[in-house]
Amino acid sequence: MRAKITYFVLAAVLVVYFVLVGDRGVLLIQQGTPVTVVFGIAVLVLPLIGVWFLWHTTQFARKAGLLARELEAEGGLPVDELKRTPSGRIDRDSADEVFQRRRAEAEATPEDWRAWFRLAVAYQDARDTPRARKAMQRAIALHDGKPVRTG
């Protein structure tokens, strides 16, 4: 719950920032000189990119959360079986071992979104965020019945 609150507070701060930046862009355009119009348009592009990114990130998090709740209801969430160091950090060898099993499971059942969800968790535990995101995107696409891009 704390993570959700943090996410929404940060998203709200970003929206306020986008509005302020957009306002500055409009003011620059209203000045009417060629230089300020070009700068104003350039400044307006930044909030548009930010809003697009925020929207897609929010949708990704929402869909991943839905999959997690569905998998939890089925009793299929991955169990935390990782060994940890005395400081609480995940032991790298332990994460690699779990990752190998999760990857084999996803390769054996490539059309099962549940296997890809668990693989995404294993990637995250191994601190490979880009691959974790790709695996979760694949899980979402398989769950939603969308075509999955390979490569």
CSV table of C-alpha atoms in Angstrom, one decimal:
chain,number,residue,atom,x,y,z
A,1,MET,CA,0.0,0.0,0.0
A,2,ARG,CA,2.9,2.4,0.8
A,3,ALA,CA,4.3,1.8,-2.7
A,4,LYS,CA,1.0,2.8,-4.2
A,5,ILE,CA,0.7,6.0,-2.2
A,6,THR,CA,4.3,6.9,-3.1
A,7,TYR,CA,3.6,6.2,-6.8
A,8,PHE,CA,0.5,8.4,-6.8
A,9,VAL,CA,2.2,11.2,-5.0
A,10,LEU,CA,5.1,11.2,-7.4
A,11,ALA,CA,2.7,10.9,-10.4
A,12,ALA,CA,0.7,14.0,-9.1
A,13,VAL,CA,4.0,15.9,-8.7
A,14,LEU,CA,4.9,15.0,-12.3
A,15,VAL,CA,1.5,16.2,-13.5
A,16,VAL,CA,1.9,19.5,-11.8
A,17,TYR,CA,5.4,19.8,-13.3
A,18,PHE,CA,4.0,19.0,-16.8
A,19,VAL,CA,1.4,21.7,-16.4
A,20,LEU,CA,4.0,24.3,-15.3
A,21,VAL,CA,6.3,23.4,-18.1
A,22,GLY,CA,3.4,23.5,-20.6
A,23,ASP,CA,2.4,26.9,-19.4
A,24,ARG,CA,5.9,28.2,-20.0
A,25,GLY,CA,5.8,26.7,-23.5
A,26,VAL,CA,2.6,28.5,-24.2
A,27,LEU,CA,4.0,31.8,-22.9
A,28,LEU,CA,7.0,31.5,-25.1
A,29,ILE,CA,4.8,30.8,-28.2
A,30,GLN,CA,2.6,33.8,-27.3
A,31,GLN,CA,5.6,36.1,-27.5
A,32,GLY,CA,5.5,35.6,-31.2
A,33,THR,CA,9.2,35.9,-32.2
A,34,PRO,CA,10.6,33.1,-34.3
A,35,VAL,CA,13.1,32.1,-31.6
A,36,THR,CA,10.5,32.0,-28.8
A,37,VAL,CA,8.0,30.1,-30.9
A,38,VAL,CA,10.5,27.4,-31.7
A,39,PHE,CA,11.6,27.2,-28.0
A,40,GLY,CA,7.9,27.2,-26.9
A,41,ILE,CA,7.1,24.3,-29.2
A,42,ALA,CA,10.3,22.4,-28.0
A,43,VAL,CA,9.2,23.0,-24.4
A,44,LEU,CA,5.7,21.7,-25.1
A,45,VAL,CA,7.1,18.5,-26.5
A,46,LEU,CA,8.7,17.6,-23.1
A,47,PRO,CA,5.4,17.4,-21.1
A,48,LEU,CA,3.8,15.4,-24.0
A,49,ILE,CA,6.5,12.8,-23.8
A,50,GLY,CA,6.3,12.8,-20.0
A,51,VAL,CA,2.5,12.3,-20.0
A,52,TRP,CA,2.8,9.5,-22.6
A,53,PHE,CA,5.5,7.8,-20.5
A,54,LEU,CA,3.5,8.2,-17.3
A,55,TRP,CA,0.4,6.8,-18.9
A,56,HIS,CA,2.2,3.7,-20.3
A,57,THR,CA,4.1,3.1,-17.0
A,58,THR,CA,0.8,3.3,-15.0
A,59,GLN,CA,-0.9,0.9,-17.4
A,60,PHE,CA,1.9,-1.5,-17.2
A,61,ALA,CA,1.9,-1.4,-13.3
A,62,ARG,CA,-1.9,-1.8,-13.2
A,63,LYS,CA,-1.9,-4.8,-15.6
A,64,ALA,CA,1.0,-6.5,-13.7
A,65,GLY,CA,-0.9,-5.9,-10.5
A,66,LEU,CA,-4.0,-7.6,-11.9
A,67,LEU,CA,-1.9,-10.6,-13.0
A,68,ALA,CA,-0.3,-10.8,-9.6
A,69,ARG,CA,-3.8,-10.8,-7.9
A,70,GLU,CA,-5.1,-13.4,-10.3
A,71,LEU,CA,-2.1,-15.6,-9.8
A,72,GLU,CA,-2.3,-15.2,-6.0
A,73,ALA,CA,-6.0,-16.2,-6.1
A,74,GLU,CA,-4.9,-19.4,-8.0
A,75,GLY,CA,-2.2,-20.0,-5.4
A,76,GLY,CA,0.5,-19.7,-8.1
A,77,LEU,CA,2.6,-16.8,-7.0
A,78,PRO,CA,6.3,-17.7,-6.7
A,79,VAL,CA,7.4,-18.6,-3.2
A,80,ASP,CA,10.3,-16.6,-1.9
A,81,GLU,CA,12.9,-19.4,-1.7
A,82,LEU,CA,15.9,-17.2,-2.1
A,83,LYS,CA,18.8,-17.3,0.4
A,84,ARG,CA,19.8,-14.0,1.8
A,85,THR,CA,23.1,-12.5,3.2
A,86,PRO,CA,23.1,-11.4,6.8
A,87,SER,CA,22.4,-7.9,5.6
A,88,GLY,CA,19.2,-9.1,3.9
A,89,ARG,CA,20.5,-8.9,0.3
A,90,ILE,CA,19.6,-11.7,-2.1
A,91,ASP,CA,22.4,-14.2,-2.5
A,92,ARG,CA,23.4,-14.1,-6.2
A,93,ASP,CA,23.9,-17.8,-6.6
A,94,SER,CA,20.5,-18.5,-5.1
A,95,ALA,CA,18.9,-16.0,-7.5
A,96,ASP,CA,20.7,-17.6,-10.4
A,97,GLU,CA,19.5,-21.1,-9.4
A,98,VAL,CA,15.8,-20.0,-9.1
A,99,PHE,CA,16.2,-18.1,-12.4
A,100,GLN,CA,17.4,-21.2,-14.2
A,101,ARG,CA,14.3,-23.1,-13.1
A,102,ARG,CA,11.9,-20.3,-14.0
A,103,ARG,CA,13.5,-19.9,-17.4
A,104,ALA,CA,13.2,-23.6,-18.1
A,105,GLU,CA,9.5,-23.4,-17.0
A,106,ALA,CA,8.9,-20.5,-19.4
A,107,GLU,CA,10.7,-22.3,-22.3
A,108,ALA,CA,8.7,-25.5,-21.6
A,109,THR,CA,5.4,-23.6,-21.7
A,110,PRO,CA,5.9,-20.5,-23.9
A,111,GLU,CA,2.2,-19.7,-24.1
A,112,ASP,CA,1.6,-19.7,-20.3
A,113,TRP,CA,1.4,-16.2,-18.9
A,114,ARG,CA,1.9,-17.6,-15.4
A,115,ALA,CA,5.4,-19.0,-16.3
A,116,TRP,CA,6.4,-15.7,-17.8
A,117,PHE,CA,5.1,-13.8,-14.8
A,118,ARG,CA,7.3,-16.0,-12.5
A,119,LEU,CA,10.2,-15.5,-14.9
A,120,ALA,CA,9.8,-11.8,-14.6
A,121,VAL,CA,9.9,-12.1,-10.8
A,122,ALA,CA,13.1,-14.1,-11.1
A,123,TYR,CA,14.7,-11.6,-13.4
A,124,GLN,CA,13.8,-8.8,-10.9
A,125,ASP,CA,15.3,-10.9,-8.1
A,126,ALA,CA,18.5,-11.2,-10.2
A,127,ARG,CA,18.5,-7.4,-10.6
A,128,ASP,CA,17.9,-7.6,-14.4
A,129,THR,CA,15.1,-5.0,-14.6
A,130,PRO,CA,15.0,-4.6,-18.5
A,131,ARG,CA,14.5,-8.4,-18.9
A,132,ALA,CA,12.1,-8.5,-16.0
A,133,ARG,CA,10.0,-5.8,-17.8
A,134,LYS,CA,10.1,-7.6,-21.1
A,135,ALA,CA,9.1,-10.9,-19.5
A,136,MET,CA,6.2,-9.1,-17.7
A,137,GLN,CA,5.1,-7.5,-20.9
A,138,ARG,CA,5.0,-10.9,-22.5
A,139,ALA,CA,3.0,-12.3,-19.6
A,140,ILE,CA,0.5,-9.4,-20.0
A,141,ALA,CA,0.2,-9.9,-23.7
A,142,LEU,CA,-0.3,-13.7,-23.3
A,143,HIS,CA,-2.9,-13.1,-20.6
A,144,ASP,CA,-4.8,-10.5,-22.7
A,145,GLY,CA,-4.6,-12.8,-25.8
A,146,LYS,CA,-2.5,-10.4,-27.8
A,147,PRO,CA,0.1,-11.5,-30.3
A,148,VAL,CA,3.5,-11.8,-28.7
A,149,ARG,CA,6.6,-10.4,-30.5
A,150,THR,CA,9.7,-12.5,-30.2
A,151,GLY,CA,13.2,-11.3,-30.4
